[in-house]
């Protein structure tokens, strides 16, 4: 609580002198948030604030945006188009699939009712309010998917009615992207959004929403590289929005641009920490840890983890923070192949987000199995089964499946520890095939270890070098530029006697992390030095 | 002063309210029974073995929730108990179209195929369950037992 009080006063101090400045200038309310033009019929005195609030909405800076829309309405009670922005904020991250909480839905319905009783002056503004109202219509009796579809349809209709209103086109693209299923690997909804956003990006290179939504719409392995331009621009467009600093790393991680990912996440973690937003700071730190571990900068990874873990925030309901809290120590052990440390990880209880516990059980079981302690691994495998059951009972299909992948992988390595190579491969291959059918969740930079890479590790252990290399190569297509993948690929090629490929992979490893001191790098340098 | 208070409130909100920018994608709606009275009534009717009422209420819920695998599976179960197998197969297939790994739908459709004597089709679902349940599951066990009862012997081997 002391930290919160400090944050309240520091936020007040930072924001107090700046309300009159433009939304795209350093020191303005909310800081630099990019350029947004959203004409309204409101009092011209609140127009700049209104556009700042829309910019906040575009960068998912919801608390600040909500407060700004409220303060505009207080200054100009006739400015009821604010109901649209306020209700849009209360829907929460439209890409996350969960939507408004019940209290927020009620709050949104109230602001919409106020706007209907005191309608905005123009038809366009009234249509914006009705478009967002489509999401809240009969809210309690509709599943989130139906609400998402109703929202997308309403904003597509708005965009069609006002073809010259580019904000309508941009919001329509966002809500279309929000209908993307993680099981649809054609990315149909994302591609529809991209077809709207790319021309807008050429027209508005400094618009926070266009760059932001392009990153989300390219946030899948086969298409991630197309999002690089938007990713590289977004943090510069809205450098004072914590989410804008973190968001580019979704693309950087997908394409293996570790230096860029680390840099932007360190800035994001710092900004979030200064604002007292520790879940966001944890989330950004997890991404930074992941990046450092790919460069074998293990001490830096540990420091980032330890720095943020000094700020516990209890049993937060926010998945990003809880996930990162469990994930960072597990990554540090697994990526360094420190099986003993992995087997000794402590489980952080989290009844609300049981899949965060699964992360630790998985790491512990893999650590134990790879040390040859099948009995200890079995105990954690039983815990994983219990977590999967909880998730299935809660109908959380996505995380139940992710946990099933972990169970299959662990069972594979237990079979390997017990000398049953055939069973081990069967189980590990089933894990990899199942994982390939789903995209990773936005809460994580990557799975603890990609299952197909782990299959490569298993086959390498079995000295089936050509089969191992094939799996490593398949994994590289989805999870590029990973240290462990290059190391495994090089060793597999070396085992096959394919000197040319082994040298190429060892060179990649040196290029990626040449200054670090992991054992594989010593081996790589010795190998490429051979004549 | 008001500005400072507003900013202080913003800072307070930053601490007090979670920024739920990241959340779980929930592929199956967890609260359907809590939110859809027809679905809840249909489930109750299933428990009471009142198949016509179950079908009537679940069909109403289906209009609002056409892509709900559990609901389709429940409808299949009700029709199966009325021995209206064509309708049962239609709903089980729809459940598996929505979720190809729906263990319960594989089990029940497999049992339904045994009821109509289509062993070959039942074996396909047994095989699917064996692939899905590499680590074991109740649904696989139950379908294997149905084969044992059907044949009076062991279930088919792979």
XYZ file of C-alpha atoms in Angstrom:
689
model
C 0.000 0.000 0.000
C 2.895 2.359 0.759
C 4.077 1.841 -2.800
C 0.611 2.668 -4.123
C 0.437 5.856 -2.113
C 3.847 6.829 -3.428
C 2.692 6.108 -6.955
C -0.423 8.226 -6.473
C 1.637 11.237 -5.479
C 4.321 10.704 -8.075
C 1.650 10.350 -10.774
C -0.039 13.496 -9.543
C 3.278 15.320 -9.598
C 4.090 14.139 -13.098
C 0.698 14.958 -14.596
C -0.312 18.104 -12.756
C 1.328 20.870 -14.779
C 0.638 19.575 -18.233
C -3.053 19.419 -18.982
C -3.116 22.260 -21.444
C -0.519 20.845 -23.824
C -1.018 18.927 -27.057
C -1.401 15.147 -26.841
C 1.711 14.556 -28.886
C 4.190 16.607 -26.947
C 6.569 15.584 -24.191
C 5.151 16.620 -20.844
C 1.541 16.791 -22.025
C -1.127 14.939 -20.048
C -0.269 11.295 -20.544
C 2.858 12.340 -22.419
C 3.588 11.543 -26.064
C 0.816 9.328 -27.372
C 0.912 9.779 -31.147
C -1.286 11.733 -33.547
C -5.043 11.230 -33.609
C -7.668 13.369 -35.308
C -11.231 12.836 -34.119
C -13.504 15.809 -34.822
C -16.443 16.236 -32.460
C -19.263 18.690 -31.836
C -18.057 19.181 -28.257
C -16.858 22.460 -26.785
C -13.605 23.303 -28.637
C -11.969 23.706 -25.217
C -12.182 19.933 -24.614
C -11.254 18.835 -28.151
C -7.537 18.366 -27.417
C -8.367 16.348 -24.293
C -10.792 14.265 -26.314
C -8.148 13.356 -28.875
C -5.687 12.525 -26.078
C -8.290 10.188 -24.582
C -8.765 8.503 -27.971
C -4.976 8.142 -28.239
C -4.960 6.474 -24.794
C -7.725 4.148 -25.942
C -5.644 3.227 -28.987
C -2.685 2.320 -26.731
C -4.871 0.361 -24.270
C -3.986 2.828 -21.518
C -7.375 2.260 -20.044
C -7.262 3.790 -16.584
C -5.858 7.077 -17.823
C -8.253 7.093 -20.796
C -11.316 6.408 -18.656
C -10.428 9.222 -16.311
C -9.883 11.577 -19.242
C -13.237 10.805 -20.867
C -14.904 11.354 -17.493
C -13.198 14.695 -16.959
C -14.211 15.865 -20.463
C -17.848 15.092 -19.729
C -17.557 16.955 -16.437
C -16.245 20.008 -18.300
C -18.769 19.767 -21.162
C -21.895 17.752 -20.203
C -23.149 17.993 -23.799
C -20.102 16.036 -25.001
C -21.859 12.679 -24.686
C -19.837 11.116 -27.507
C -17.519 10.423 -24.557
C -19.901 7.539 -23.811
C -18.500 5.756 -26.861
C -14.888 6.074 -25.669
C -15.725 5.287 -22.071
C -17.731 2.175 -23.003
C -14.998 1.084 -25.448
C -12.436 1.226 -22.629
C -14.673 -0.858 -20.371
C -14.701 -3.680 -22.974
C -11.038 -4.190 -22.112
C -8.387 -5.574 -24.475
C -10.438 -6.689 -27.494
C -7.683 -9.097 -28.569
C -7.621 -11.028 -25.292
C -10.946 -12.811 -25.658
C -12.426 -12.144 -22.252
C -14.082 -8.727 -22.496
C -15.862 -6.580 -19.949
C -16.374 -7.659 -16.360
C -19.983 -7.664 -15.131
C -19.557 -4.448 -13.059
C -17.886 -2.704 -16.005
C -20.637 -3.852 -18.373
C -23.178 -2.274 -16.031
C -21.117 0.912 -15.869
C -20.909 0.995 -19.690
C -24.654 0.466 -20.061
C -25.211 3.407 -17.707
C -22.978 5.780 -19.708
C -24.660 4.634 -22.931
C -28.077 5.263 -21.356
C -26.947 8.764 -20.416
C -25.824 9.406 -23.998
C -29.179 8.192 -25.318
C -31.021 10.483 -22.898
C -28.717 13.392 -23.814
C -27.804 12.530 -27.399
C -24.671 13.948 -29.028
C -25.332 16.693 -31.533
C -24.354 14.887 -34.738
C -25.666 11.688 -36.281
C -22.078 10.421 -36.677
C -21.477 10.747 -32.935
C -24.785 9.054 -32.138
C -23.784 6.222 -34.482
C -20.489 5.747 -32.638
C -22.410 5.375 -29.365
C -24.795 2.849 -30.937
C -21.890 0.892 -32.437
C -20.283 0.338 -29.053
C -23.730 -0.320 -27.563
C -24.012 -3.398 -29.828
C -21.384 -5.095 -27.666
C -23.359 -4.438 -24.468
C -26.779 -5.252 -25.915
C -28.265 -8.172 -23.904
C -24.728 -8.533 -22.492
C -25.603 -10.898 -19.634
C -27.233 -13.420 -21.952
C -24.544 -13.657 -24.607
C -21.216 -15.484 -24.609
C -18.155 -13.311 -25.207
C -17.739 -14.649 -28.723
C -21.216 -13.454 -29.675
C -20.478 -10.045 -28.172
C -17.237 -9.841 -30.151
C -19.039 -10.687 -33.374
C -21.799 -8.144 -32.659
C -19.136 -5.496 -31.994
C -17.236 -6.257 -35.187
C -20.441 -6.194 -37.236
C -21.567 -2.875 -35.727
C -18.230 -1.174 -36.366
C -18.054 -2.567 -39.902
C -21.477 -0.991 -40.491
C -20.221 2.291 -38.999
C -17.151 2.207 -41.237
C -19.329 1.511 -44.283
C -21.686 4.381 -43.432
C -18.803 6.847 -43.007
C -16.206 5.753 -45.581
C -14.266 9.013 -45.129
C -14.047 8.630 -41.344
C -10.681 6.952 -40.900
C -11.107 6.459 -37.138
C -14.186 4.350 -37.909
C -12.108 2.277 -40.368
C -9.320 1.825 -37.787
C -11.628 0.786 -34.937
C -13.454 -1.528 -37.314
C -10.122 -3.232 -38.125
C -9.349 -3.634 -34.413
C -12.666 -5.312 -33.690
C -12.375 -7.573 -36.731
C -8.943 -8.673 -35.435
C -10.657 -9.296 -32.096
C -12.673 -12.126 -33.662
C -9.526 -14.135 -34.550
C -9.541 -17.652 -33.091
C -6.214 -19.022 -31.827
C -7.030 -22.318 -33.482
C -7.458 -20.728 -36.961
C -4.003 -20.892 -38.488
C -5.127 -19.189 -41.708
C -5.407 -16.009 -39.582
C -8.443 -14.955 -41.623
C -9.651 -12.226 -39.251
C -6.150 -10.825 -38.800
C -5.716 -10.631 -42.567
C -8.978 -8.727 -42.974
C -7.793 -6.253 -40.355
C -4.437 -5.913 -42.090
C -6.139 -5.085 -45.392
C -7.721 -2.050 -43.692
C -4.734 -1.052 -41.565
C -1.858 -1.189 -44.050
C -3.228 1.658 -46.257
C -3.943 3.611 -43.065
C -0.348 3.113 -41.929
C 0.885 4.722 -45.154
C -1.536 7.604 -44.608
C -0.956 8.020 -40.848
C 2.567 6.899 -39.944
C 2.258 8.468 -36.453
C -1.132 7.055 -35.517
C -0.876 4.929 -32.342
C -3.818 2.665 -33.112
C -2.784 1.783 -36.654
C 0.735 0.714 -35.629
C -0.549 -1.030 -32.489
C -3.265 -3.023 -34.238
C -0.933 -4.007 -37.069
C 1.381 -5.574 -34.486
C -1.512 -7.557 -33.037
C -2.687 -8.564 -36.503
C 0.746 -9.928 -37.400
C 1.271 -11.632 -34.020
C 1.565 -15.182 -35.400
C 4.717 -17.038 -36.502
C 4.284 -17.235 -40.307
C 3.298 -13.575 -40.681
C 5.249 -11.909 -37.865
C 8.008 -10.500 -40.085
C 5.422 -8.344 -41.863
C 4.799 -6.544 -38.572
C 8.383 -5.407 -38.106
C 7.902 -1.920 -39.579
C 4.926 -1.225 -37.290
C 6.776 -2.733 -34.318
C 9.815 -0.531 -34.901
C 7.620 2.566 -35.197
C 5.077 2.075 -32.413
C 7.315 2.656 -29.387
C 8.490 5.900 -31.035
C 4.916 6.989 -31.771
C 3.682 6.637 -28.175
C 6.786 6.439 -26.004
C 4.949 7.413 -22.817
C 2.353 4.634 -22.935
C 3.737 1.564 -21.101
C 1.861 -0.849 -23.351
C 3.243 0.881 -26.457
C 6.772 0.312 -25.191
C 6.151 -3.381 -24.603
C 3.953 -4.205 -27.585
C 6.637 -4.119 -30.339
C 8.373 -6.998 -28.582
C 5.522 -9.310 -29.549
C 6.885 -9.055 -33.090
C 10.577 -8.862 -32.074
C 10.157 -12.109 -30.118
C 8.442 -13.829 -33.012
C 11.273 -12.996 -35.404
C 14.082 -13.521 -32.877
C 15.193 -9.867 -32.726
C 16.398 -10.231 -29.135
C 18.327 -6.972 -28.710
C 15.321 -4.931 -29.802
C 12.979 -6.978 -27.615
C 15.171 -6.529 -24.557
C 15.571 -2.784 -25.106
C 11.879 -2.052 -25.497
C 10.865 -4.314 -22.603
C 13.373 -2.787 -20.211
C 11.880 0.638 -21.018
C 8.364 -0.731 -20.614
C 9.146 -2.411 -17.287
C 10.669 0.793 -15.974
C 7.699 2.924 -17.087
C 5.199 0.432 -15.679
C 7.100 0.156 -12.398
C 7.188 3.928 -12.031
C 3.414 3.957 -12.432
C 3.005 1.178 -9.862
C 1.687 -1.170 -12.532
C 3.596 -4.246 -11.382
C 1.727 -6.844 -13.458
C 2.743 -4.959 -16.614
C 6.309 -4.631 -15.242
C 6.439 -8.388 -14.573
C 5.125 -9.102 -18.049
C 7.713 -6.883 -19.754
C 10.461 -8.330 -17.545
C 9.523 -11.880 -18.554
C 9.907 -10.887 -22.200
C 13.289 -9.298 -21.417
C 14.429 -12.402 -19.498
C 13.436 -14.571 -22.439
C 15.462 -12.356 -24.803
C 18.541 -12.308 -22.580
C 18.496 -16.097 -22.274
C 18.547 -16.449 -26.066
C 21.736 -14.377 -26.074
C 23.092 -16.513 -23.208
C 23.349 -13.327 -21.136
C 22.348 -15.308 -18.079
C 23.524 -12.825 -15.457
C 21.498 -10.041 -17.096
C 18.444 -12.296 -17.230
C 18.822 -13.130 -13.554
C 19.223 -9.452 -12.629
C 16.060 -8.401 -14.489
C 14.154 -11.206 -12.784
C 15.469 -10.429 -9.318
C 14.868 -6.687 -9.726
C 11.200 -7.093 -10.548
C 10.586 -9.920 -8.069
C 11.512 -7.489 -5.308
C 8.075 -5.951 -5.867
C 5.568 -8.682 -4.982
C 1.962 -7.750 -5.543
C 0.209 -10.801 -4.096
C -2.426 -12.939 -5.734
C -3.193 -10.637 -8.654
C -6.024 -11.669 -10.976
C -4.037 -10.385 -13.965
C -2.673 -13.349 -15.922
C 0.347 -11.513 -17.332
C 1.877 -10.830 -13.925
C 1.103 -14.183 -12.324
C 2.373 -16.038 -15.361
C 5.638 -14.092 -15.446
C 6.226 -14.652 -11.735
C 6.307 -18.422 -12.267
C 7.788 -18.377 -15.749
C 10.958 -16.360 -15.150
C 12.656 -18.740 -12.656
C 11.592 -21.737 -14.751
C 13.051 -20.222 -17.929
C 16.306 -19.421 -16.176
C 16.744 -23.064 -15.175
C 15.484 -24.729 -18.349
C 17.240 -22.533 -20.918
C 20.548 -23.056 -19.092
C 19.953 -26.828 -18.884
C 20.362 -26.540 -15.133
C 18.290 -29.616 -14.375
C 18.995 -29.610 -10.683
C 17.810 -26.019 -10.299
C 14.746 -26.856 -12.404
C 13.893 -29.836 -10.203
C 14.092 -27.643 -7.084
C 11.850 -24.777 -8.266
C 9.224 -23.691 -5.789
C 5.600 -23.694 -6.864
C 3.875 -20.337 -6.376
C 0.277 -21.218 -5.487
C -2.261 -19.464 -7.705
C -5.785 -20.820 -7.396
C -7.138 -18.291 -9.895
C -4.581 -19.093 -12.604
C -3.682 -22.752 -12.085
C -1.771 -22.904 -15.383
C 0.905 -20.696 -13.807
C 1.480 -23.532 -11.302
C 1.667 -25.940 -14.253
C 4.649 -23.954 -15.557
C 6.618 -24.842 -12.435
C 5.448 -28.468 -12.265
C 6.479 -28.868 -15.900
C 9.940 -27.378 -15.334
C 10.463 -29.474 -12.207
C 9.377 -32.676 -13.918
C 11.615 -32.068 -16.934
C 14.511 -31.241 -14.595
C 13.991 -34.414 -12.555
C 13.512 -36.650 -15.590
C 16.627 -35.295 -17.289
C 18.577 -35.988 -14.108
C 17.258 -39.553 -14.282
C 14.930 -39.206 -11.285
C 11.774 -40.612 -12.870
C 10.027 -41.033 -9.521
C 10.295 -37.327 -8.678
C 9.164 -36.434 -12.191
C 6.119 -38.709 -11.763
C 5.021 -36.729 -8.704
C 5.037 -33.475 -10.654
C 3.336 -35.217 -13.584
C 0.474 -36.076 -11.213
C 0.243 -32.407 -10.239
C 0.102 -31.449 -13.905
C -2.788 -33.895 -14.391
C -4.612 -32.259 -11.476
C -4.103 -28.812 -12.997
C -5.403 -30.015 -16.369
C -8.500 -31.420 -14.673
C -9.132 -28.078 -12.932
C -8.823 -26.231 -16.231
C -11.117 -28.677 -18.014
C -13.711 -28.365 -15.277
C -13.529 -24.591 -15.683
C -13.937 -25.085 -19.461
C -10.678 -23.263 -20.032
C -9.961 -25.252 -23.171
C -6.926 -23.290 -24.284
C -4.901 -23.674 -21.098
C -6.143 -27.226 -20.528
C -4.643 -28.099 -23.914
C -1.400 -26.271 -23.150
C -1.167 -28.243 -19.892
C -1.885 -31.469 -21.753
C 1.066 -30.698 -24.037
C 3.224 -30.309 -20.932
C 1.909 -33.604 -19.500
C 2.652 -35.459 -22.724
C 6.163 -34.003 -22.890
C 6.866 -34.867 -19.276
C 5.533 -38.409 -19.803
C 7.868 -38.673 -22.797
C 10.918 -37.706 -20.767
C 9.903 -40.012 -17.916
C 9.714 -42.871 -20.442
C 13.151 -41.849 -21.703
C 14.524 -41.853 -18.141
C 13.137 -45.374 -17.734
C 14.813 -46.550 -20.921
C 11.682 -46.793 -23.084
C 12.838 -44.844 -26.125
C 9.953 -45.839 -28.390
C 7.282 -44.765 -25.880
C 9.252 -41.597 -25.169
C 9.230 -40.562 -28.818
C 5.540 -41.406 -29.240
C 4.534 -39.226 -26.289
C 6.884 -36.359 -27.107
C 5.763 -36.352 -30.749
C 2.110 -36.225 -29.637
C 2.998 -33.212 -27.477
C 4.645 -31.418 -30.403
C 1.782 -32.185 -32.806
C -0.787 -30.949 -30.304
C 1.145 -27.759 -29.554
C 1.470 -26.961 -33.253
C -2.316 -26.726 -33.549
C -2.533 -23.734 -31.203
C -0.808 -20.385 -31.120
C 1.048 -19.331 -28.017
C -0.843 -17.042 -25.653
C -0.089 -13.313 -25.621
C 0.737 -13.630 -21.925
C 4.060 -15.278 -22.767
C 6.969 -14.567 -25.111
C 7.129 -18.302 -25.756
C 6.379 -21.672 -24.266
C 8.841 -22.820 -21.574
C 10.504 -24.927 -24.255
C 8.830 -25.333 -27.655
C 7.549 -28.922 -27.722
C 9.017 -29.639 -31.150
C 12.422 -28.405 -30.012
C 12.050 -30.641 -26.972
C 11.321 -33.538 -29.345
C 14.585 -32.664 -31.092
C 16.339 -32.772 -27.714
C 14.862 -36.203 -27.019
C 15.943 -37.611 -30.372
C 19.397 -36.096 -29.868
C 19.569 -37.865 -26.518
C 18.655 -41.080 -28.327
C 21.492 -40.382 -30.798
C 19.004 -40.310 -33.675
C 20.755 -37.349 -35.156
C 19.049 -36.988 -38.524
C 15.584 -37.249 -36.952
C 16.600 -34.728 -34.290
C 17.850 -32.211 -36.865
C 14.583 -32.506 -38.774
C 12.588 -31.574 -35.662
C 14.915 -28.713 -34.775
C 14.522 -27.309 -38.276
C 10.740 -27.598 -38.088
C 10.785 -25.800 -34.734
C 12.939 -22.980 -36.135
C 10.167 -22.091 -38.573
C 7.848 -21.177 -35.677
C 10.390 -20.183 -33.012
C 13.324 -18.618 -34.856
C 16.783 -17.704 -33.595
C 16.651 -19.655 -30.327
C 19.964 -20.480 -28.654
C 18.926 -24.009 -27.658
C 17.703 -24.783 -31.137
C 20.993 -23.764 -32.793
C 22.989 -25.686 -30.196
C 20.878 -28.822 -30.681
C 20.913 -28.496 -34.470
C 24.696 -28.179 -34.488
C 25.159 -31.225 -32.262
C 22.704 -33.244 -34.362
C 24.514 -32.297 -37.569
C 27.843 -33.093 -35.917
C 26.472 -36.490 -34.881
C 25.382 -37.123 -38.460
C 28.884 -36.321 -39.664
C 27.526 -33.382 -41.656
C 30.416 -31.056 -41.039
C 29.118 -28.291 -43.277
C 25.760 -28.036 -41.501
C 27.327 -28.427 -38.062
C 29.747 -25.574 -38.798
C 26.904 -23.397 -40.085
C 24.827 -23.953 -36.928
C 27.797 -23.477 -34.603
C 28.559 -20.226 -36.416
C 24.962 -19.091 -35.880
C 25.341 -19.892 -32.196
C 28.558 -17.875 -31.969
C 26.994 -15.031 -33.917
C 24.020 -15.047 -31.535
C 25.891 -15.307 -28.239
C 29.602 -15.403 -28.983
C 30.664 -13.333 -25.987
C 28.822 -15.483 -23.447
C 30.257 -18.412 -21.558
C 27.904 -21.380 -21.819
C 29.569 -24.752 -22.516
C 28.015 -25.066 -25.992
C 29.840 -21.917 -27.065
C 33.203 -23.358 -26.054
C 32.394 -26.434 -28.080
C 31.175 -24.306 -31.019
C 34.345 -22.233 -31.104
C 36.545 -25.317 -30.952
C 34.547 -26.990 -33.722
C 34.655 -24.118 -36.201
C 38.356 -23.608 -35.454
C 39.109 -27.157 -36.626
C 40.447 -27.338 -40.157
C -5.929 21.858 -7.354
C -8.559 19.975 -9.311
C -5.888 18.939 -11.791
C -3.755 17.523 -9.033
C -6.737 15.685 -7.573
C -7.576 14.270 -10.988
C -4.007 13.152 -11.470
C -3.902 11.715 -7.968
C -7.078 9.797 -8.749
C -5.450 8.494 -11.920
C -2.473 7.335 -9.912
C -4.775 5.707 -7.388
C -6.649 3.938 -10.174
C -3.362 2.687 -11.581
C -2.730 0.981 -8.256
C -6.220 -0.019 -7.275
C -7.628 -1.381 -10.530
C -5.962 -4.171 -12.432
C -5.003 -3.339 -16.004
C -6.479 -6.417 -17.588
C -4.684 -5.961 -20.876
C -3.962 -9.676 -21.022
C -6.416 -12.417 -20.333
C -7.325 -15.944 -21.215
C -8.829 -16.907 -24.494
C -11.738 -19.076 -23.457
C -12.665 -21.297 -26.365
C -15.614 -22.885 -24.608
C -17.938 -20.640 -22.676
C -17.663 -21.596 -18.998
C -20.762 -19.857 -17.757
C -23.379 -20.972 -20.246
C -25.428 -22.880 -17.689
C -25.306 -19.864 -15.393
C -26.344 -17.418 -18.113
C -28.670 -19.383 -20.344
C -31.814 -20.533 -18.596
C -32.720 -22.931 -21.414
C -29.307 -24.589 -21.297
C -29.508 -24.946 -17.511
C -33.043 -26.384 -17.764
C -31.926 -28.726 -20.550
C -29.075 -30.018 -18.399
C -31.472 -30.546 -15.487
C -33.832 -32.467 -17.775
C -30.934 -34.682 -18.896
C -30.191 -35.513 -15.276
C -33.897 -36.313 -14.750
C -33.822 -38.481 -17.918
C -36.638 -36.357 -19.347
C -35.348 -36.518 -22.917
C -38.148 -34.582 -24.737
C -37.859 -31.657 -22.334
C -34.085 -31.769 -22.606
C -34.310 -31.575 -26.398
C -36.851 -28.752 -26.308
C -34.813 -26.587 -23.929
C -31.387 -27.381 -25.376
C -32.678 -26.639 -28.884
C -33.778 -23.205 -27.721
C -30.341 -22.614 -26.208
C -28.727 -23.826 -29.446
C -30.276 -20.931 -31.379
C -28.303 -18.506 -29.220
C -25.206 -20.706 -28.914
C -24.756 -22.574 -32.202
C -21.028 -23.225 -31.683
C -21.078 -24.760 -28.221
C -19.601 -28.255 -28.328
C -20.940 -29.353 -24.933
C -24.448 -28.274 -25.885
C -24.264 -30.256 -29.148
C -22.986 -33.273 -27.228
C -25.883 -32.970 -24.775
C -28.404 -32.796 -27.617
C -26.833 -35.900 -29.154
C -27.153 -37.686 -25.834
C -30.860 -36.822 -25.498
C -31.663 -37.977 -29.042
C -29.624 -41.136 -28.519
C -31.705 -42.034 -25.501
C -34.852 -41.587 -27.565
C -33.248 -43.913 -30.139
C -33.469 -41.117 -32.723
C -30.041 -41.994 -33.989
C -29.931 -39.796 -37.123
C -30.460 -36.692 -34.990
C -28.032 -37.976 -32.371
C -25.297 -38.510 -34.979
C -25.951 -35.041 -36.437
C -25.362 -33.361 -33.085
C -22.383 -35.514 -32.086
C -20.751 -34.771 -35.447
C -21.390 -31.075 -34.962
C -19.781 -31.251 -31.497
C -16.709 -32.899 -33.031
C -16.635 -30.374 -35.852
C -16.479 -27.597 -33.251
C -13.967 -29.463 -31.069
C -12.291 -32.454 -32.764
C -10.767 -33.466 -29.417
C -14.067 -33.498 -27.508
C -13.549 -36.712 -25.563
C -17.115 -37.116 -24.382
C -18.542 -36.715 -27.902
C -16.126 -39.364 -29.209
C -17.224 -41.739 -26.463
C -20.954 -41.200 -26.909
C -20.960 -41.297 -30.697
C -18.856 -44.451 -30.515
C -21.432 -46.024 -28.202
C -24.237 -44.837 -30.494
C -22.578 -46.549 -33.474
C -22.397 -49.761 -31.450
C -26.109 -49.407 -30.676
C -26.906 -49.371 -34.407
C -24.376 -52.120 -35.126
C -21.917 -49.947 -37.053
C -18.789 -51.357 -35.445
C -16.408 -49.937 -38.040
C -17.494 -46.355 -37.303
C -17.386 -47.025 -33.561
C -13.807 -48.276 -33.935
C -12.822 -44.990 -35.603
C -13.886 -43.097 -32.497
C -12.185 -45.618 -30.228
C -9.031 -45.060 -32.243
C -9.458 -41.271 -32.003
C -9.829 -41.540 -28.227
C -6.703 -43.678 -28.004
C -4.781 -40.918 -29.806
C -6.308 -38.159 -27.690
C -5.931 -40.033 -24.394
C -2.325 -41.201 -24.593
C -2.120 -40.624 -20.872
C -5.462 -42.324 -20.212
C -8.957 -40.923 -19.680
C -12.374 -42.041 -18.433
C -13.986 -41.657 -21.842
C -11.588 -44.141 -23.441
C -12.139 -46.597 -20.617
C -15.923 -46.293 -20.926
C -15.915 -46.821 -24.700
C -13.618 -49.825 -24.347
C -16.083 -51.257 -21.833
C -18.931 -50.626 -24.281
C -17.038 -52.700 -26.849
C -16.576 -55.447 -24.271
C -20.296 -55.460 -23.553
C -21.129 -55.384 -27.281
C -18.881 -58.246 -28.207
C -18.759 -60.071 -24.932
C -15.000 -60.005 -25.349
C -12.036 -57.619 -25.515
C -12.200 -54.294 -27.362
C -10.503 -54.231 -30.752
C -6.735 -53.826 -30.703
C -4.998 -51.181 -32.753
